[in-house]
Amino acid sequence: MRHRIAVIGGGPAGLTFARVLHRHDHPVTVLERDPAPDARPPGGTLDLHEKLGQLALGKAGLLAEFQALSRPEGQAMRILDTDGTVLRDWQPRPDDTANPEIDRGQLRDLLLGPLDVQWGRCVTEVVPGARDGVLVHFADGRQETFDLVVGADGAWSRVRPAISSATPHYTGVTLVETSLDDVDTRHPDLARLIGDGSMAVYGVNRALVAQRNSGGHVKVYAQFRAPLDWHTNLERHMGLNRRAGMDAGLDLADVEAVRSSLLALFDGWAAPVLDLLRHGTAFVHRPLYVLPVGHTWAHVPGVTLVGDAAHLMPPLGVGANLGMLEGAELAESVAAAPSSGDLDEAVRAFEEQMWARAGMWAKITTAGLERLVSPDPTEALAFFDEVQPS
Ligand SMILES: Cc1cc2nc3c(=O)[nH]c(=O)nc-3n(C[C@H](O)[C@H](O)[C@H](O)COP(=O)(O)OP(=O)(O)OC[C@H]3O[C@@H](n4cnc5c(N)ncnc54)[C@H](O)[C@@H]3O)c2cc1C
């Protein structure tokens, strides 16, 4: 029996789900809000773990292609003190394939392959229990019915309200992201500082992290503890000096104003480290939101969630990995379910397994964020000493 399956969202979780179903010759409708694959910048680099994201790619038959594209050398990790002293410098062994990095855009293209994604299809609401299945409403007023709707539509999921009342809450930590292009040619000193993978500097309640992507592109993340409206009054919320004109609200779209505020926030840090901000291009504001740790719901026939829609957690390198493995596992279960009763049982069993694994990672990443952006920067170092292979 061919179930009518829709997945909402063409991120890592949704595309992996669709690609594994496709491998099993099971039809799947992929509905994505973006009007085209390249409608917005794809984002930074992802490390895919052997027992999570890479396992999922194996289920999709894409492991060899991933190995050809990914950067094992990107596993290198260096930690500096705020004065620029190198505190740790981990280099991967040449044969280390535990967590190689891949650009998000490359991963997306790899997963897309032969998939026939319906671009520009923004879902507004999902209604289970309709006479003929689960009803999906679109922003253009259309509606369609499916036997199973998989919500892979990320943090602000429009599918989630059909089965859960949970909503993401702010962690108290904000990232401001910037980028450097062609770093080896234009900023060779910074290229050397960052190395082949990631470089991080941890201070009191703040951090600067730089990650190499392919093609000499670098993403830089300024991270700090602050109220959500920190930019509305820099003196009151951030303790920045009134004389420097920091009391007025910061226009987050004003690149130079954001740059000078960040430079003030990281004042006193080593000049080469601050060059990461001085040379950054646009700045993107990313307050970190999470779903409650251990988020579950009462099973609703015909609707489920995977990835960030199910378990948005701090970005400590597992969100995409978990979403991909969930997508792959759910697809295998769906493909193996002959009748509609079997399909529902398969989804139920999948949810139990997902909740247990995601709950464990949500605890780990929540505790990790507390230690990485902490009043005591030695906590960040201790965290890495525990998790980095020696
Ligand atoms: C700075 C940063 C670094 C990170 N680094 C890592 C890392 O190294 N490793 C890792 O595993 N994770 C990492 N993460 C986490 C990772 O980005 C997410 O967990 C992952 O992208 C979640 O994948 P997803 O497919 O569930 O959702 P998303 O990637 O958010 O994809 C959701 C998709 O759904 C679409 N969509 C949304 N709403 C609708 C709608 N209404 N209708 C139709 N389509 C819709 C969106 O356009 C999008 O394409 C990082 C996160 C951040 C912020």
Coordinates of C-alpha atoms in Angstrom, one line a residue, residues 76-88 90 173 175 198-211 221-225 265-270 273-274 276 315-317 367-385 387-388:
A76 CA 40.6 21.0 14.2
M77 CA 39.7 23.1 17.2
R78 CA 41.8 25.8 18.8
I79 CA 41.0 27.8 22.0
L80 CA 42.6 31.1 22.7
D81 CA 42.7 33.3 25.9
T82 CA 41.3 36.8 25.5
D83 CA 44.9 38.1 25.3
G84 CA 45.5 35.8 22.3
T85 CA 47.5 33.1 24.0
V86 CA 46.7 29.6 22.6
L87 CA 45.3 27.5 25.4
R88 CA 44.4 24.4 23.4
W90 CA 43.4 19.9 18.8
V173 CA 22.2 33.9 24.9
L175 CA 24.6 35.2 18.6
S198 CA 37.3 26.3 14.4
M199 CA 38.8 28.8 16.8
A200 CA 37.1 30.1 20.0
V201 CA 37.8 32.6 22.7
Y202 CA 35.9 32.6 25.9
G203 CA 35.5 35.5 28.2
V204 CA 33.0 36.5 31.0
N205 CA 29.5 35.8 29.7
R206 CA 30.7 36.2 26.1
A207 CA 32.6 34.3 23.4
L208 CA 33.9 34.7 19.9
V209 CA 33.9 31.7 17.6
A210 CA 35.2 31.5 14.1
Q211 CA 34.6 28.5 11.8
Y221 CA 29.8 34.2 15.9
A222 CA 29.9 36.8 18.7
Q223 CA 28.0 35.2 21.6
F224 CA 26.8 36.9 24.8
R225 CA 24.4 36.7 27.6
L265 CA 31.4 44.7 24.1
F266 CA 34.6 42.7 23.5
D267 CA 36.9 45.7 24.4
G268 CA 40.3 44.7 25.8
W269 CA 40.5 41.4 23.8
A270 CA 43.6 40.8 21.7
V273 CA 40.9 38.3 17.7
L274 CA 38.9 41.6 17.3
L276 CA 37.4 39.0 13.1
P315 CA 23.5 24.9 18.7
L316 CA 26.2 22.7 20.1
G317 CA 26.7 20.6 17.0
A367 CA 24.2 22.3 30.2
G368 CA 26.9 22.9 27.6
L369 CA 25.6 26.4 26.7
E370 CA 25.5 27.3 30.4
R371 CA 29.2 26.4 30.6
L372 CA 30.3 27.9 27.2
V373 CA 28.8 31.3 27.8
S374 CA 29.4 31.6 31.5
P375 CA 30.5 34.1 34.2
D376 CA 33.5 31.8 34.6
P377 CA 35.4 31.3 31.3
T378 CA 37.4 28.4 32.8
E379 CA 34.2 26.4 32.6
A380 CA 34.3 26.6 28.8
L381 CA 37.8 25.2 28.7
A382 CA 36.9 22.4 31.1
F383 CA 33.9 21.6 28.9
F384 CA 36.1 21.2 25.9
D385 CA 38.7 19.1 27.9
V387 CA 34.4 16.4 25.1
Q388 CA 37.4 16.7 22.8

